[in-house]
GROMACS .gro file of C-alpha atoms in nm:
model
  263
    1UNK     CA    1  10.397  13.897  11.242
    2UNK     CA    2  10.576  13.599  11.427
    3UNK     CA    3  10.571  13.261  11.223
    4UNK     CA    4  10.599  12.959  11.463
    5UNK     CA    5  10.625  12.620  11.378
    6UNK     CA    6  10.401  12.338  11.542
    7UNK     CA    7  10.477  11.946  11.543
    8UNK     CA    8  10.154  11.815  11.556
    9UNK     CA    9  10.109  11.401  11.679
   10UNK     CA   10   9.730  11.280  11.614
   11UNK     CA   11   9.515  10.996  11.626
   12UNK     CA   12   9.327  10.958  11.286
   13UNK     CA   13   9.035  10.799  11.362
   14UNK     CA   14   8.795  11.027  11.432
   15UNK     CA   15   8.889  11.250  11.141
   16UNK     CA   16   8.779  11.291  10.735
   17UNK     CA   17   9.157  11.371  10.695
   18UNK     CA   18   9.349  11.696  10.777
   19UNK     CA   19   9.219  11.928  10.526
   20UNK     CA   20   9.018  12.169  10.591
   21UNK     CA   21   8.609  12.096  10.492
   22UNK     CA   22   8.278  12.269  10.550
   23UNK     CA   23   8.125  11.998  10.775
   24UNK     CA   24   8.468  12.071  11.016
   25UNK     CA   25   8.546  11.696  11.116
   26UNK     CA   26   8.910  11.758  11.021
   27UNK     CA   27   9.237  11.774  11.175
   28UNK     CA   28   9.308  12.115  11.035
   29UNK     CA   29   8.978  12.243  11.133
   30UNK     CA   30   8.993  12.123  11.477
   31UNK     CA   31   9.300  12.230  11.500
   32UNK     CA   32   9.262  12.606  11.376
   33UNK     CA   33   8.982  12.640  11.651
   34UNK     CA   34   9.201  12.539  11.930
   35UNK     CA   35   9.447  12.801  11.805
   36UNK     CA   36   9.218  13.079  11.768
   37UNK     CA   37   9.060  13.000  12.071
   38UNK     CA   38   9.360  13.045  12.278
   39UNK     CA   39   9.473  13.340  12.028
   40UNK     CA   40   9.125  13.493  12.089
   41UNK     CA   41   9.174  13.581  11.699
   42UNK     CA   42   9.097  13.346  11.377
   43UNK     CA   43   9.444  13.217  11.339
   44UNK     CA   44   9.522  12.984  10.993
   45UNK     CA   45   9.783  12.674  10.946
   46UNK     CA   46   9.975  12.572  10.687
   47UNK     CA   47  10.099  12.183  10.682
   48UNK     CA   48  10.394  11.981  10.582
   49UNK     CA   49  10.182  11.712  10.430
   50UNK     CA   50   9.812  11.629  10.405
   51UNK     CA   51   9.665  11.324  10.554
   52UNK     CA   52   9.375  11.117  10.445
   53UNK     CA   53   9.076  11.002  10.633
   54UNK     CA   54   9.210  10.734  10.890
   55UNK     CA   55   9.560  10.825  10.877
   56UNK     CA   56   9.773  10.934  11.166
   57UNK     CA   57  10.098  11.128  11.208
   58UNK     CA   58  10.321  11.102  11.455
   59UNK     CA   59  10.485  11.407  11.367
   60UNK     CA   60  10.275  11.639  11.134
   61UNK     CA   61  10.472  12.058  11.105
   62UNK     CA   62  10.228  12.320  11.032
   63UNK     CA   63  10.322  12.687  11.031
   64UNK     CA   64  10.079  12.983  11.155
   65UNK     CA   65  10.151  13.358  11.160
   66UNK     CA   66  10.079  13.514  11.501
   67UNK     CA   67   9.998  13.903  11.557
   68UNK     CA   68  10.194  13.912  11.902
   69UNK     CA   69  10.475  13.713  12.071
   70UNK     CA   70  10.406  13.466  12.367
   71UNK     CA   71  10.642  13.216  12.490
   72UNK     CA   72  10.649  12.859  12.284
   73UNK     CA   73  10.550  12.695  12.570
   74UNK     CA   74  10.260  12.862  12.596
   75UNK     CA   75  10.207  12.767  12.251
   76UNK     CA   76  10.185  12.411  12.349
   77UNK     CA   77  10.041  12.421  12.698
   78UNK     CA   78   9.765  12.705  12.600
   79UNK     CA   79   9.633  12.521  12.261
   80UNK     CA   80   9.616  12.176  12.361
   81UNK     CA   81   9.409  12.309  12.691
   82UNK     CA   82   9.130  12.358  12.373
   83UNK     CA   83   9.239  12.023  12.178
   84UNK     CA   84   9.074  11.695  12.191
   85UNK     CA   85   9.246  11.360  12.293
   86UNK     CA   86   9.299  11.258  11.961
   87UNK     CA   87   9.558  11.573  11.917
   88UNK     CA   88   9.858  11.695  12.109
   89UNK     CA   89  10.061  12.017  12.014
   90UNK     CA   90  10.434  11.795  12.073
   91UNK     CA   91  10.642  12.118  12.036
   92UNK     CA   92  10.646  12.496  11.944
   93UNK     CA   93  10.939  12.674  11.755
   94UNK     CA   94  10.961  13.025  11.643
   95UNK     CA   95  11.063  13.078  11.290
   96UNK     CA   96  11.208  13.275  11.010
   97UNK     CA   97  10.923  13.478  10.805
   98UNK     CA   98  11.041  13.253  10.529
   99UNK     CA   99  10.978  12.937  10.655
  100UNK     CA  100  10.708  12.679  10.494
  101UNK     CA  101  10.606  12.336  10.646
  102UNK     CA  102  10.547  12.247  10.319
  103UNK     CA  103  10.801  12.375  10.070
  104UNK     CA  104  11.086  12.360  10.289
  105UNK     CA  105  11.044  11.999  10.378
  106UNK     CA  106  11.337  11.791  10.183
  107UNK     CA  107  11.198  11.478  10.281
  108UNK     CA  108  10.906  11.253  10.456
  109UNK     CA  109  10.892  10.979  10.660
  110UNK     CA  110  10.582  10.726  10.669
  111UNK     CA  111  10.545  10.426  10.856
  112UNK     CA  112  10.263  10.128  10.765
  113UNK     CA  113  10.198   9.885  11.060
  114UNK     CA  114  10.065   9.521  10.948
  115UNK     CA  115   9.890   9.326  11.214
  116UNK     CA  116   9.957   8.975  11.071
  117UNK     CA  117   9.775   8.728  11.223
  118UNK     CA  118   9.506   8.454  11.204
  119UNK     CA  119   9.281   8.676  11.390
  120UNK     CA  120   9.191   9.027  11.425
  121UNK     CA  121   9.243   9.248  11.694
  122UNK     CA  122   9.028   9.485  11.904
  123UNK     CA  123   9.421   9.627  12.024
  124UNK     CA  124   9.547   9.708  11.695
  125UNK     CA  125   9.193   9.835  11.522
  126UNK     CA  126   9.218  10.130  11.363
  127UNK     CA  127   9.577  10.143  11.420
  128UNK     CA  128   9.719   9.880  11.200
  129UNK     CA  129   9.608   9.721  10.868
  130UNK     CA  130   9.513   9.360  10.906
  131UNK     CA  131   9.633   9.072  10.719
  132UNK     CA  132   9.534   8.707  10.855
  133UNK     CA  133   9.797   8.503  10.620
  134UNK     CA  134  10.164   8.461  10.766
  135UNK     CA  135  10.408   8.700  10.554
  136UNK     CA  136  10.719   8.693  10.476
  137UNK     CA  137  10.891   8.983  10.563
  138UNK     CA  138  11.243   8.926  10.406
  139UNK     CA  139  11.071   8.873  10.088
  140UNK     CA  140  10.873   9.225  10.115
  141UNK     CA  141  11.203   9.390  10.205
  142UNK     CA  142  11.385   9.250   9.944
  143UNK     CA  143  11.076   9.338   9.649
  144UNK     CA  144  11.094   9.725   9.795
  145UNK     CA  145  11.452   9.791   9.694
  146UNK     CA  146  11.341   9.806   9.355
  147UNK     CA  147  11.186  10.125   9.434
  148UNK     CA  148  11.459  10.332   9.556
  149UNK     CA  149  11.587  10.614   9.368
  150UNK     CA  150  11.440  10.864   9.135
  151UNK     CA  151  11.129  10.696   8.953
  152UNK     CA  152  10.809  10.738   8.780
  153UNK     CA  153  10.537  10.601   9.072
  154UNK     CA  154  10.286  10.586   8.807
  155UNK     CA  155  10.220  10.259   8.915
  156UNK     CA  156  10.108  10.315   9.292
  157UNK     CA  157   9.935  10.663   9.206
  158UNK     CA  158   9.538  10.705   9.315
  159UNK     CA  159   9.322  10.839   8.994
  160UNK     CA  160   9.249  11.147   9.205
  161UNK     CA  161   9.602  11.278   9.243
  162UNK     CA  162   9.647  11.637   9.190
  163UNK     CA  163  10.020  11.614   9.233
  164UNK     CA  164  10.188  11.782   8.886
  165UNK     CA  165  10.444  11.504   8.838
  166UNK     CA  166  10.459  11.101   8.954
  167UNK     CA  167  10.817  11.128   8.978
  168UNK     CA  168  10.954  11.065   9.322
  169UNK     CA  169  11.262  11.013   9.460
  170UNK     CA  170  11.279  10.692   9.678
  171UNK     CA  171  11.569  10.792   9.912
  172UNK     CA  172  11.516  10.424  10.156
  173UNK     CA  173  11.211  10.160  10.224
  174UNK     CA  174  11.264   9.864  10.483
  175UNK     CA  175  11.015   9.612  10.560
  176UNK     CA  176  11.065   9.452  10.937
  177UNK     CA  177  10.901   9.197  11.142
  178UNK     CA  178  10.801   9.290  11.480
  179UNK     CA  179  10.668   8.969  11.649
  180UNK     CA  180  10.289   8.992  11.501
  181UNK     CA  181  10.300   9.292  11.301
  182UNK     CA  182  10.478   9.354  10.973
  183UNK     CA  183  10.650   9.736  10.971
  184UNK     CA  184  10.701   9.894  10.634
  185UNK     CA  185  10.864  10.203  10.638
  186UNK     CA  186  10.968  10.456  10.397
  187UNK     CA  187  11.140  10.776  10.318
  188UNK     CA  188  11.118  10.994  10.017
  189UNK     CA  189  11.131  11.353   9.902
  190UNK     CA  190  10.776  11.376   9.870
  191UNK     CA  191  10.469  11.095   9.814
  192UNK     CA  192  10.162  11.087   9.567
  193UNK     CA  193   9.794  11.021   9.633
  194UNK     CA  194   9.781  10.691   9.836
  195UNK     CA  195  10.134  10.610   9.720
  196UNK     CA  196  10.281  10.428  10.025
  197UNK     CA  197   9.899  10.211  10.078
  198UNK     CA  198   9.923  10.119   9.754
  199UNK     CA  199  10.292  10.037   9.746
  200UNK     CA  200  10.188   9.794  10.081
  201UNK     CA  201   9.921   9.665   9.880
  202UNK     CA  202  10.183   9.536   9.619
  203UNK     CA  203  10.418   9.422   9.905
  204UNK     CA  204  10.151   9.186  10.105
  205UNK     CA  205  10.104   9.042   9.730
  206UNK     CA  206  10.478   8.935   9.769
  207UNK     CA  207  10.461   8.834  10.126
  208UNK     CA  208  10.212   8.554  10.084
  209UNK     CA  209  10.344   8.451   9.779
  210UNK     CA  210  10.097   8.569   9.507
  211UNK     CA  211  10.408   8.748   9.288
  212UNK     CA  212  10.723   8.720   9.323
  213UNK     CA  213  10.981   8.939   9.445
  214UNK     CA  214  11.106   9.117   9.115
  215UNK     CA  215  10.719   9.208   9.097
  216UNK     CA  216  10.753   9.550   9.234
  217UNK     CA  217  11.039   9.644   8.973
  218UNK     CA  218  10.824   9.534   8.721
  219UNK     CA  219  10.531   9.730   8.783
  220UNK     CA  220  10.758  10.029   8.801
  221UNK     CA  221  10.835   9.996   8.480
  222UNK     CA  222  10.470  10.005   8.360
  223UNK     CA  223  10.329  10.303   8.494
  224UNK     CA  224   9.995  10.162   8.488
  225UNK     CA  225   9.809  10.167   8.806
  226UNK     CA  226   9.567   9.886   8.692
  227UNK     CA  227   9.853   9.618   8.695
  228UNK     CA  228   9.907   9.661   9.133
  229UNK     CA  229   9.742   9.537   9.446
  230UNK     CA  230   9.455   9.728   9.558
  231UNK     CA  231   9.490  10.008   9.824
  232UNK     CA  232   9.522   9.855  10.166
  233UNK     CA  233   9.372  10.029  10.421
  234UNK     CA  234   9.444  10.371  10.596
  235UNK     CA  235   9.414  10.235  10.960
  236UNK     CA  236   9.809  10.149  10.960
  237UNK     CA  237   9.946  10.455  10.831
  238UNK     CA  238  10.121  10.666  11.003
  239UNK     CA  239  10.303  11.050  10.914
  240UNK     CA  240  10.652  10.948  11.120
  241UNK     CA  241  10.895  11.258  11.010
  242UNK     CA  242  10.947  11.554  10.822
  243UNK     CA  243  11.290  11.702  10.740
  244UNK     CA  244  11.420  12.061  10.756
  245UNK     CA  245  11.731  12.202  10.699
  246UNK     CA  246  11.872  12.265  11.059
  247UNK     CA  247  11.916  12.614  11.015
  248UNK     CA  248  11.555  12.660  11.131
  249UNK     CA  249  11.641  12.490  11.434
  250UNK     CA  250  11.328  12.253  11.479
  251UNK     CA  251  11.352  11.972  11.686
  252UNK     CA  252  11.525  11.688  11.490
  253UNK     CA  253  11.262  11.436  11.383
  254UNK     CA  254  11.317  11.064  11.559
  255UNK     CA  255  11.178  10.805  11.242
  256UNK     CA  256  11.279  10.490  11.447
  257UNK     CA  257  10.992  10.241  11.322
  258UNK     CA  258  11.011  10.111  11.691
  259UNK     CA  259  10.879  10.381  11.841
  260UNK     CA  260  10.532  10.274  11.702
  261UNK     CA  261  10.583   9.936  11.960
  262UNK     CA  262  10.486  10.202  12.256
  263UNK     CA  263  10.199  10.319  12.083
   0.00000   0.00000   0.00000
């Protein structure tokens, strides 16, 4: 059977995450039916990375097994004919039998968008967390290095992570000002339950001042979830990138933090 690999861009809103549920309101779910609907067959996806409720991706890979070959076009043109607004088949790739969105990702990309201002707005709801007190971005960039590298992320994991082991490896993080809206964005080989919203969390606390910017290396060292911000909100994340080994040929993932501007 054909494998082909999908790179899937949504709008979170409407969904109780990507995995799959009984009540359906998910991006896999939605997705599947779109697939089998133009496959005229149940068809099944596997993804790079879930997403929770509220989050969106940019560039989500999922992988689905196909009993017959059709052109990757068609792929793209024929599901999305059955998808809703808030998801877009971006491009279609056959693969080799061995190939896993998941387990042959080396690395991730996320993005957080801050809406910092006095005032909320209507624009940006839903698609950016919003803080109404000014923040310093140089001092959030500077209070993320401390996370780079190979580390126990203890510290920034949700109490209903499944994942086996909190150690991560941090490969960069960058905090950048964007006229109104605070970017935070950050790469690593893999991410834990709410990891990046609760790494944001600890950054805003830095931004307006509450801790200071050694905080972050601090609560590294602690491992104790208790001692962070809270979790900010899901609205402003965003599932930029995933990375593959270019021998599978997929289309080379753009993690530019600018691109979200256009959005």
């Amino acid at each position: 059977m054909p494998r082909i690999a999908l790179g899937i861009q949504y709008d979170g809103t409407p969904f109780q995450g990507w995995q799959s549920q009984v009540h359906g309101l998910t991006v896999q779910d939605t997705l599947q039916t779109a697939l089998s609907q133009f496959a005229t067959l149940p068809l099944f996806v596997q993804c790079a990375g879930r997403t929770d409720a509220g989050v969106h991706a940019l560039s989500q890979v999922v992988h689905v097994d196909v009993p017959f070959e059709r052109d990757e076009q068609s792929w793209i043109r024929g599901t999305n004919a059955f998808l809703p607004e808030t998801i877009a088949v971006q491009w279609a790739k056959t693969v080799p039998d061995d190939f896993h969105a998941r387990f042959d990702a080396f690395k991730r990309t996320y993005h957080y968008v801050i809406y910092n201002h006095p005032t909320r707005s209507p624009i940006w709801a839903n698609r950016a967390g919003w803080f109404h007190r000014q923040l310093n971005a140089e001092k959030m960039n500077a209070a993320a290095q401390a996370l780079i590298g190979e580390h126990d992320f203890s510290a920034f994991r949700a109490s209903q992570c499944q994942a086996k082991s909190p150690i991560k490896t941090m490969h960069s993080i960058k905090v950048q000002r964007m006229g109104d809206l605070v970017v935070v964005s950050v790469t690593a080989n893999a991410f834990l339950h709410h990891m990046v919203r609760n790494i944001v969390g600890s950054l805003i606390y830095v931004g307006m001042g509450k801790q200071e910017v050694d905080w972050l290396g601090f609560l590294l060292t602690q491992n104790n979830r208790n001692l962070s911000a809270p979790t900010f909100s899901a609205s402003g994340l965003y599932l930029a990138a995933i990375h593959y080994d270019e021998r599978f040929g997929l289309p080379l993932p753009n993690d530019d933090a600018s691109a979200l501007i256009g959005l």
